[in-house]
Amino acid sequence: MNILVVDDEKLIVKGLKRSLEQQGYKVFTAYTGNEALNIVKNENIDFIILDLMLPDIDGMIVCKRIRQNYDMPILMLSAKDG
């Protein structure tokens, strides 16, 4: 299974990548919404872990753009309070 982890926090990405790879998953990483969209377009991604707050494009917009052409599961992450 190919998993895409999208977050601008490098420590979060590194930790998720390491944990998922230890479980046998192939992990792609992106730090911006545009990077994520390019990876989805060019790789066979099965599952996405997507941060809501990215530096270039809001995570919800990234999700909507992906949903226009793909139907893989997307888990949304947020560091927002409340």
Short mmCIF file of N, CA and C in Angstrom, two decimals:
data_model
loop_
_atom_site.label_atom_id
_atom_site.label_comp_id
_atom_site.label_asym_id
_atom_site.label_seq_id
_atom_site.Cartn_x
_atom_site.Cartn_y
_atom_site.Cartn_z
N MET A 1 0.85 -1.18 0.00
CA MET A 1 0.00 0.00 0.00
C MET A 1 0.89 1.24 0.00
N ASN A 2 0.55 2.20 -0.83
CA ASN A 2 1.27 3.46 -0.94
C ASN A 2 0.52 4.55 -0.18
N ILE A 3 1.20 5.17 0.77
CA ILE A 3 0.60 6.21 1.60
C ILE A 3 1.32 7.52 1.35
N LEU A 4 0.55 8.59 1.22
CA LEU A 4 1.10 9.94 1.09
C LEU A 4 0.85 10.69 2.40
N VAL A 5 1.93 11.19 3.00
CA VAL A 5 1.85 12.00 4.21
C VAL A 5 2.13 13.44 3.82
N VAL A 6 1.18 14.34 4.12
CA VAL A 6 1.30 15.75 3.74
C VAL A 6 1.20 16.62 4.99
N ASP A 7 2.30 17.27 5.33
CA ASP A 7 2.32 18.17 6.48
C ASP A 7 3.54 19.07 6.33
N ASP A 8 3.42 20.31 6.76
CA ASP A 8 4.57 21.22 6.68
C ASP A 8 5.51 21.09 7.88
N GLU A 9 5.12 20.32 8.88
CA GLU A 9 5.96 20.08 10.05
C GLU A 9 6.85 18.86 9.77
N LYS A 10 8.13 19.11 9.56
CA LYS A 10 9.06 18.04 9.17
C LYS A 10 9.16 16.92 10.21
N LEU A 11 9.09 17.25 11.49
CA LEU A 11 9.16 16.22 12.53
C LEU A 11 7.95 15.29 12.49
N ILE A 12 6.78 15.84 12.23
CA ILE A 12 5.57 15.02 12.11
C ILE A 12 5.69 14.09 10.92
N VAL A 13 6.11 14.64 9.79
CA VAL A 13 6.26 13.83 8.58
C VAL A 13 7.28 12.71 8.81
N LYS A 14 8.42 13.06 9.40
CA LYS A 14 9.48 12.08 9.64
C LYS A 14 8.98 10.95 10.56
N GLY A 15 8.28 11.32 11.64
CA GLY A 15 7.77 10.32 12.57
C GLY A 15 6.73 9.40 11.95
N LEU A 16 5.79 9.98 11.21
CA LEU A 16 4.77 9.16 10.54
C LEU A 16 5.40 8.25 9.49
N LYS A 17 6.33 8.80 8.73
CA LYS A 17 7.00 8.01 7.68
C LYS A 17 7.72 6.82 8.30
N ARG A 18 8.49 7.05 9.35
CA ARG A 18 9.24 5.98 10.00
C ARG A 18 8.28 4.90 10.54
N SER A 19 7.24 5.32 11.23
CA SER A 19 6.29 4.36 11.81
C SER A 19 5.58 3.54 10.74
N LEU A 20 5.14 4.21 9.68
CA LEU A 20 4.42 3.50 8.61
C LEU A 20 5.34 2.56 7.84
N GLU A 21 6.58 2.99 7.59
CA GLU A 21 7.52 2.11 6.89
C GLU A 21 7.86 0.88 7.72
N GLN A 22 7.92 1.02 9.05
CA GLN A 22 8.17 -0.13 9.92
C GLN A 22 7.05 -1.15 9.82
N GLN A 23 5.86 -0.69 9.45
CA GLN A 23 4.71 -1.58 9.28
C GLN A 23 4.62 -2.14 7.86
N GLY A 24 5.57 -1.76 7.00
CA GLY A 24 5.63 -2.32 5.65
C GLY A 24 5.01 -1.48 4.55
N TYR A 25 4.59 -0.26 4.86
CA TYR A 25 3.98 0.61 3.85
C TYR A 25 5.05 1.37 3.09
N LYS A 26 4.78 1.67 1.83
CA LYS A 26 5.62 2.58 1.06
C LYS A 26 5.06 3.98 1.29
N VAL A 27 5.93 4.90 1.71
CA VAL A 27 5.47 6.22 2.12
C VAL A 27 6.08 7.30 1.23
N PHE A 28 5.20 8.13 0.69
CA PHE A 28 5.60 9.33 -0.04
C PHE A 28 5.34 10.51 0.89
N THR A 29 6.15 11.56 0.78
CA THR A 29 5.97 12.72 1.64
C THR A 29 5.88 14.00 0.83
N ALA A 30 5.11 14.94 1.35
CA ALA A 30 4.98 16.27 0.75
C ALA A 30 4.85 17.28 1.88
N TYR A 31 5.41 18.46 1.65
CA TYR A 31 5.37 19.52 2.66
C TYR A 31 4.47 20.68 2.26
N THR A 32 3.94 20.63 1.03
CA THR A 32 3.02 21.67 0.54
C THR A 32 1.87 21.00 -0.19
N GLY A 33 0.81 21.77 -0.39
CA GLY A 33 -0.33 21.26 -1.15
C GLY A 33 0.02 20.97 -2.59
N ASN A 34 0.81 21.84 -3.20
CA ASN A 34 1.20 21.62 -4.60
C ASN A 34 2.04 20.36 -4.76
N GLU A 35 2.95 20.11 -3.82
CA GLU A 35 3.73 18.86 -3.85
C GLU A 35 2.80 17.66 -3.77
N ALA A 36 1.83 17.73 -2.88
CA ALA A 36 0.89 16.62 -2.70
C ALA A 36 0.10 16.36 -3.98
N LEU A 37 -0.39 17.41 -4.60
CA LEU A 37 -1.17 17.24 -5.83
C LEU A 37 -0.32 16.61 -6.93
N ASN A 38 0.94 17.00 -7.03
CA ASN A 38 1.83 16.40 -8.04
C ASN A 38 2.08 14.93 -7.76
N ILE A 39 2.28 14.57 -6.50
CA ILE A 39 2.51 13.17 -6.16
C ILE A 39 1.28 12.33 -6.47
N VAL A 40 0.11 12.82 -6.11
CA VAL A 40 -1.13 12.08 -6.39
C VAL A 40 -1.29 11.86 -7.89
N LYS A 41 -0.94 12.86 -8.66
CA LYS A 41 -1.06 12.77 -10.12
C LYS A 41 -0.08 11.76 -10.72
N ASN A 42 1.12 11.65 -10.14
CA ASN A 42 2.18 10.86 -10.75
C ASN A 42 2.45 9.50 -10.10
N GLU A 43 1.87 9.25 -8.95
CA GLU A 43 2.11 7.98 -8.25
C GLU A 43 0.78 7.29 -7.99
N ASN A 44 0.85 6.01 -7.69
CA ASN A 44 -0.34 5.22 -7.39
C ASN A 44 -0.57 5.25 -5.88
N ILE A 45 -1.21 6.30 -5.39
CA ILE A 45 -1.42 6.49 -3.95
C ILE A 45 -2.72 5.81 -3.53
N ASP A 46 -2.65 5.05 -2.42
CA ASP A 46 -3.82 4.33 -1.91
C ASP A 46 -4.50 5.05 -0.75
N PHE A 47 -3.75 5.86 -0.02
CA PHE A 47 -4.26 6.49 1.21
C PHE A 47 -3.48 7.77 1.46
N ILE A 48 -4.15 8.81 1.95
CA ILE A 48 -3.49 10.09 2.21
C ILE A 48 -3.74 10.53 3.64
N ILE A 49 -2.67 10.97 4.31
CA ILE A 49 -2.77 11.65 5.60
C ILE A 49 -2.45 13.10 5.31
N LEU A 50 -3.43 13.99 5.48
CA LEU A 50 -3.34 15.36 5.00
C LEU A 50 -3.58 16.37 6.12
N ASP A 51 -2.62 17.27 6.31
CA ASP A 51 -2.76 18.36 7.28
C ASP A 51 -3.71 19.42 6.73
N LEU A 52 -4.50 20.01 7.60
CA LEU A 52 -5.41 21.09 7.18
C LEU A 52 -4.69 22.39 6.89
N MET A 53 -3.62 22.66 7.61
CA MET A 53 -2.94 23.95 7.50
C MET A 53 -1.60 23.78 6.79
N LEU A 54 -1.57 24.07 5.51
CA LEU A 54 -0.36 23.98 4.70
C LEU A 54 0.08 25.38 4.29
N PRO A 55 1.35 25.56 3.96
CA PRO A 55 1.84 26.92 3.68
C PRO A 55 1.34 27.54 2.39
N ASP A 56 0.98 26.72 1.40
CA ASP A 56 0.60 27.29 0.10
C ASP A 56 -0.88 27.19 -0.21
N ILE A 57 -1.49 26.06 0.08
CA ILE A 57 -2.91 25.82 -0.22
C ILE A 57 -3.54 25.20 1.02
N ASP A 58 -4.70 25.67 1.41
CA ASP A 58 -5.44 25.09 2.53
C ASP A 58 -5.69 23.61 2.27
N GLY A 59 -5.54 22.79 3.32
CA GLY A 59 -5.72 21.35 3.20
C GLY A 59 -7.09 20.95 2.67
N MET A 60 -8.14 21.69 3.02
CA MET A 60 -9.47 21.37 2.50
C MET A 60 -9.54 21.58 1.00
N ILE A 61 -8.87 22.58 0.49
CA ILE A 61 -8.84 22.81 -0.96
C ILE A 61 -8.06 21.70 -1.64
N VAL A 62 -6.95 21.28 -1.04
CA VAL A 62 -6.18 20.15 -1.59
C VAL A 62 -7.08 18.92 -1.65
N CYS A 63 -7.80 18.66 -0.58
CA CYS A 63 -8.72 17.51 -0.53
C CYS A 63 -9.76 17.60 -1.64
N LYS A 64 -10.36 18.75 -1.82
CA LYS A 64 -11.38 18.92 -2.86
C LYS A 64 -10.80 18.70 -4.25
N ARG A 65 -9.59 19.19 -4.48
CA ARG A 65 -8.95 19.00 -5.79
C ARG A 65 -8.65 17.52 -6.05
N ILE A 66 -8.20 16.83 -5.03
CA ILE A 66 -7.94 15.39 -5.17
C ILE A 66 -9.25 14.67 -5.46
N ARG A 67 -10.31 15.02 -4.74
CA ARG A 67 -11.61 14.36 -4.90
C ARG A 67 -12.22 14.56 -6.30
N GLN A 68 -11.77 15.54 -7.04
CA GLN A 68 -12.29 15.75 -8.39
C GLN A 68 -11.95 14.58 -9.31
N ASN A 69 -10.84 13.89 -9.04
CA ASN A 69 -10.38 12.82 -9.93
C ASN A 69 -10.07 11.50 -9.26
N TYR A 70 -10.01 11.47 -7.94
CA TYR A 70 -9.59 10.26 -7.23
C TYR A 70 -10.52 9.99 -6.05
N ASP A 71 -10.53 8.72 -5.60
CA ASP A 71 -11.44 8.38 -4.50
C ASP A 71 -10.74 7.65 -3.35
N MET A 72 -9.41 7.80 -3.24
CA MET A 72 -8.73 7.12 -2.14
C MET A 72 -9.11 7.76 -0.80
N PRO A 73 -9.03 6.99 0.30
CA PRO A 73 -9.34 7.56 1.61
C PRO A 73 -8.35 8.67 1.98
N ILE A 74 -8.86 9.70 2.66
CA ILE A 74 -8.04 10.81 3.11
C ILE A 74 -8.33 11.04 4.59
N LEU A 75 -7.29 10.97 5.41
CA LEU A 75 -7.39 11.27 6.84
C LEU A 75 -6.86 12.68 7.04
N MET A 76 -7.71 13.56 7.57
CA MET A 76 -7.34 14.96 7.77
C MET A 76 -6.78 15.14 9.18
N LEU A 77 -5.65 15.85 9.28
CA LEU A 77 -5.03 16.17 10.57
C LEU A 77 -5.17 17.66 10.84
N SER A 78 -5.24 18.01 12.11
CA SER A 78 -5.31 19.43 12.47
C SER A 78 -4.64 19.66 13.81
N ALA A 79 -3.94 20.77 13.91
CA ALA A 79 -3.36 21.18 15.19
C ALA A 79 -4.18 22.30 15.80
N LYS A 80 -5.33 22.60 15.20
CA LYS A 80 -6.19 23.68 15.70
C LYS A 80 -6.78 23.30 17.05
N ASP A 81 -6.92 24.29 17.91
CA ASP A 81 -7.59 24.09 19.19
C ASP A 81 -9.09 24.26 19.02
N GLY A 82 -9.84 23.54 19.85
CA GLY A 82 -11.28 23.75 19.86
C GLY A 82 -11.95 22.76 19.09
#
